[in-house]
């Protein structure tokens, strides 16, 4: 019995992490340079500048864009090929826990955009969608992971 998830799911998870890392890096750069090259309208319901400069763009003084960058950097490490080969259940559990925290934070941010800021940031929405899909992939991988009992049975014990 193989202890590794299907290779396609591994590649999907790592790819989502890398794309999320790139988009989050861009948003972090925009945050710290106060640039207006977000390629997003700055009026109406679609307004990246309003979202990224709102009171909700920081959590405990830390820019949310930087938190996203750190999240995707951590997830990229957790989805590295070396950790897929680990026989320990802890990398999988850490992936699922981190993806769950990321998804819960996305729910908070979407709530803030819709009901407090009254504007949507398209770049942020990309990050939100990537986080949602990453959570789904990680959850499926974790659901397919053999349990300790499965591994003992497969080893003939």
CSV table of C-alpha atoms in Angstrom, one decimal:
chain,number,residue,atom,x,y,z
A,1,UNK,CA,0.0,0.0,0.0
A,2,UNK,CA,1.4,3.4,-1.0
A,3,UNK,CA,1.7,6.0,1.7
A,4,UNK,CA,2.0,8.9,-0.7
A,5,UNK,CA,-1.1,10.7,-2.1
A,6,UNK,CA,-1.6,10.7,-5.9
A,7,UNK,CA,1.2,12.6,-7.6
A,8,UNK,CA,-1.3,14.8,-9.4
A,9,UNK,CA,-2.7,16.1,-6.1
A,10,UNK,CA,0.8,16.7,-4.8
A,11,UNK,CA,1.6,18.8,-7.9
A,12,UNK,CA,-1.7,20.6,-7.6
A,13,UNK,CA,-1.1,21.6,-4.0
A,14,UNK,CA,2.5,22.8,-4.6
A,15,UNK,CA,1.4,24.7,-7.7
A,16,UNK,CA,-1.4,26.4,-5.8
A,17,UNK,CA,1.1,27.4,-3.1
A,18,UNK,CA,3.5,28.8,-5.6
A,19,UNK,CA,0.9,30.9,-7.4
A,20,UNK,CA,-0.4,32.1,-4.0
A,21,UNK,CA,3.1,33.0,-3.0
A,22,UNK,CA,3.5,35.1,-6.2
A,23,UNK,CA,0.2,36.9,-5.9
A,24,UNK,CA,0.8,37.5,-2.1
A,25,UNK,CA,4.3,38.8,-2.9
A,26,UNK,CA,2.8,41.2,-5.4
A,27,UNK,CA,0.2,42.4,-2.9
A,28,UNK,CA,2.9,42.8,-0.2
A,29,UNK,CA,5.0,44.8,-2.6
A,30,UNK,CA,2.0,47.0,-3.4
A,31,UNK,CA,1.3,47.5,0.3
A,32,UNK,CA,4.8,48.6,1.2
A,33,UNK,CA,5.3,50.8,-1.8
A,34,UNK,CA,1.9,52.4,-1.8
A,35,UNK,CA,1.9,51.9,-5.5
A,36,UNK,CA,-1.3,52.2,-7.6
A,37,UNK,CA,-0.4,49.6,-10.2
A,38,UNK,CA,-2.9,47.1,-8.8
A,39,UNK,CA,-4.6,47.0,-12.2
A,40,UNK,CA,-7.9,47.1,-10.4
A,41,UNK,CA,-10.5,49.9,-10.6
A,42,UNK,CA,-10.4,52.3,-7.7
A,43,UNK,CA,-14.1,53.3,-7.7
A,44,UNK,CA,-17.3,51.4,-7.0
A,45,UNK,CA,-17.7,47.9,-5.7
A,46,UNK,CA,-14.4,46.7,-7.3
A,47,UNK,CA,-11.8,48.8,-5.5
A,48,UNK,CA,-8.5,47.2,-4.6
A,49,UNK,CA,-7.1,50.5,-3.2
A,50,UNK,CA,-10.0,50.9,-0.8
A,51,UNK,CA,-9.6,47.3,0.4
A,52,UNK,CA,-5.9,47.3,0.7
A,53,UNK,CA,-5.8,50.6,2.6
A,54,UNK,CA,-8.7,49.9,4.9
A,55,UNK,CA,-8.5,49.3,8.6
A,56,UNK,CA,-8.9,45.6,7.8
A,57,UNK,CA,-5.7,45.6,5.7
A,58,UNK,CA,-3.8,45.1,9.0
A,59,UNK,CA,-4.1,42.6,11.8
A,60,UNK,CA,-2.4,43.5,15.0
A,61,UNK,CA,-0.4,46.0,13.0
A,62,UNK,CA,0.8,43.4,10.5
A,63,UNK,CA,-0.2,43.9,6.9
A,64,UNK,CA,-2.7,41.2,5.8
A,65,UNK,CA,-0.7,40.9,2.5
A,66,UNK,CA,2.4,40.0,4.5
A,67,UNK,CA,0.4,37.4,6.5
A,68,UNK,CA,-0.7,35.9,3.2
A,69,UNK,CA,2.8,35.8,1.9
A,70,UNK,CA,4.0,34.1,5.1
A,71,UNK,CA,1.0,31.6,4.8
A,72,UNK,CA,1.9,30.6,1.3
A,73,UNK,CA,5.6,30.4,2.1
A,74,UNK,CA,4.8,28.0,4.9
A,75,UNK,CA,2.4,26.0,2.8
A,76,UNK,CA,5.0,25.8,0.0
A,77,UNK,CA,7.4,24.3,2.5
A,78,UNK,CA,4.7,21.9,3.8
A,79,UNK,CA,3.9,20.8,0.3
A,80,UNK,CA,7.5,20.3,-0.7
A,81,UNK,CA,8.1,16.9,-2.3
A,82,UNK,CA,10.4,15.8,0.6
A,83,UNK,CA,7.5,16.1,3.1
A,84,UNK,CA,5.2,14.0,0.9
A,85,UNK,CA,7.6,11.1,1.3
A,86,UNK,CA,7.6,11.4,5.1
A,87,UNK,CA,6.2,8.3,6.9
A,88,UNK,CA,5.2,10.5,9.8
A,89,UNK,CA,1.6,11.7,9.9
A,90,UNK,CA,2.6,15.1,11.2
A,91,UNK,CA,3.4,16.9,7.9
A,92,UNK,CA,-0.1,16.0,6.7
A,93,UNK,CA,-1.7,17.1,9.9
A,94,UNK,CA,0.3,20.4,9.8
A,95,UNK,CA,-0.7,21.0,6.2
A,96,UNK,CA,-4.4,20.4,7.0
A,97,UNK,CA,-4.2,22.6,10.2
A,98,UNK,CA,-2.5,25.5,8.3
A,99,UNK,CA,-4.9,25.2,5.3
A,100,UNK,CA,-7.8,25.3,7.8
A,101,UNK,CA,-6.5,28.4,9.5
A,102,UNK,CA,-5.9,30.0,6.1
A,103,UNK,CA,-9.5,29.2,5.0
A,104,UNK,CA,-10.9,30.6,8.2
A,105,UNK,CA,-8.9,33.8,7.7
A,106,UNK,CA,-10.2,34.0,4.2
A,107,UNK,CA,-13.8,33.8,5.5
A,108,UNK,CA,-13.0,36.7,7.8
A,109,UNK,CA,-11.5,38.8,5.0
A,110,UNK,CA,-14.4,38.2,2.6
A,111,UNK,CA,-16.8,39.2,5.4
A,112,UNK,CA,-14.8,42.4,5.9
A,113,UNK,CA,-14.8,43.2,2.2
A,114,UNK,CA,-18.5,42.5,1.8
A,115,UNK,CA,-20.0,43.9,5.0
A,116,UNK,CA,-17.5,46.4,6.4
A,117,UNK,CA,-15.4,47.8,3.5
A,118,UNK,CA,-18.2,47.5,0.9
A,119,UNK,CA,-15.6,46.8,-1.8
A,120,UNK,CA,-13.9,43.8,-3.4
A,121,UNK,CA,-10.3,43.5,-4.3
A,122,UNK,CA,-9.8,41.4,-7.4
A,123,UNK,CA,-6.2,40.4,-6.4
A,124,UNK,CA,-7.4,39.5,-2.9
A,125,UNK,CA,-10.1,37.4,-4.4
A,126,UNK,CA,-7.5,35.5,-6.4
A,127,UNK,CA,-5.7,34.8,-3.1
A,128,UNK,CA,-9.0,33.8,-1.4
A,129,UNK,CA,-9.9,31.4,-4.3
A,130,UNK,CA,-6.4,29.8,-4.2
A,131,UNK,CA,-6.7,29.3,-0.5
A,132,UNK,CA,-10.1,27.7,-0.8
A,133,UNK,CA,-8.9,25.3,-3.6
A,134,UNK,CA,-5.7,24.6,-1.7
A,135,UNK,CA,-7.7,23.7,1.4
A,136,UNK,CA,-9.9,21.3,-0.7
A,137,UNK,CA,-6.8,19.6,-2.2
A,138,UNK,CA,-5.1,19.2,1.2
A,139,UNK,CA,-8.3,17.9,2.8
A,140,UNK,CA,-8.7,15.3,0.0
A,141,UNK,CA,-5.1,14.3,0.4
A,142,UNK,CA,-5.5,14.0,4.1
A,143,UNK,CA,-8.7,11.9,3.7
A,144,UNK,CA,-6.9,9.6,1.3
A,145,UNK,CA,-3.9,9.2,3.7
A,146,UNK,CA,-3.6,5.8,5.2
A,147,UNK,CA,-4.0,5.6,8.9
A,148,UNK,CA,-1.6,4.0,11.3
A,149,UNK,CA,-3.8,0.9,11.4
A,150,UNK,CA,-3.8,0.8,7.5
A,151,UNK,CA,0.0,0.9,7.5
A,152,UNK,CA,0.3,-1.9,10.1
A,153,UNK,CA,-2.1,-4.1,8.1
A,154,UNK,CA,-0.1,-3.3,4.9
A,155,UNK,CA,3.1,-4.3,6.6
A,156,UNK,CA,1.6,-7.6,7.6
A,157,UNK,CA,1.3,-7.0,11.3
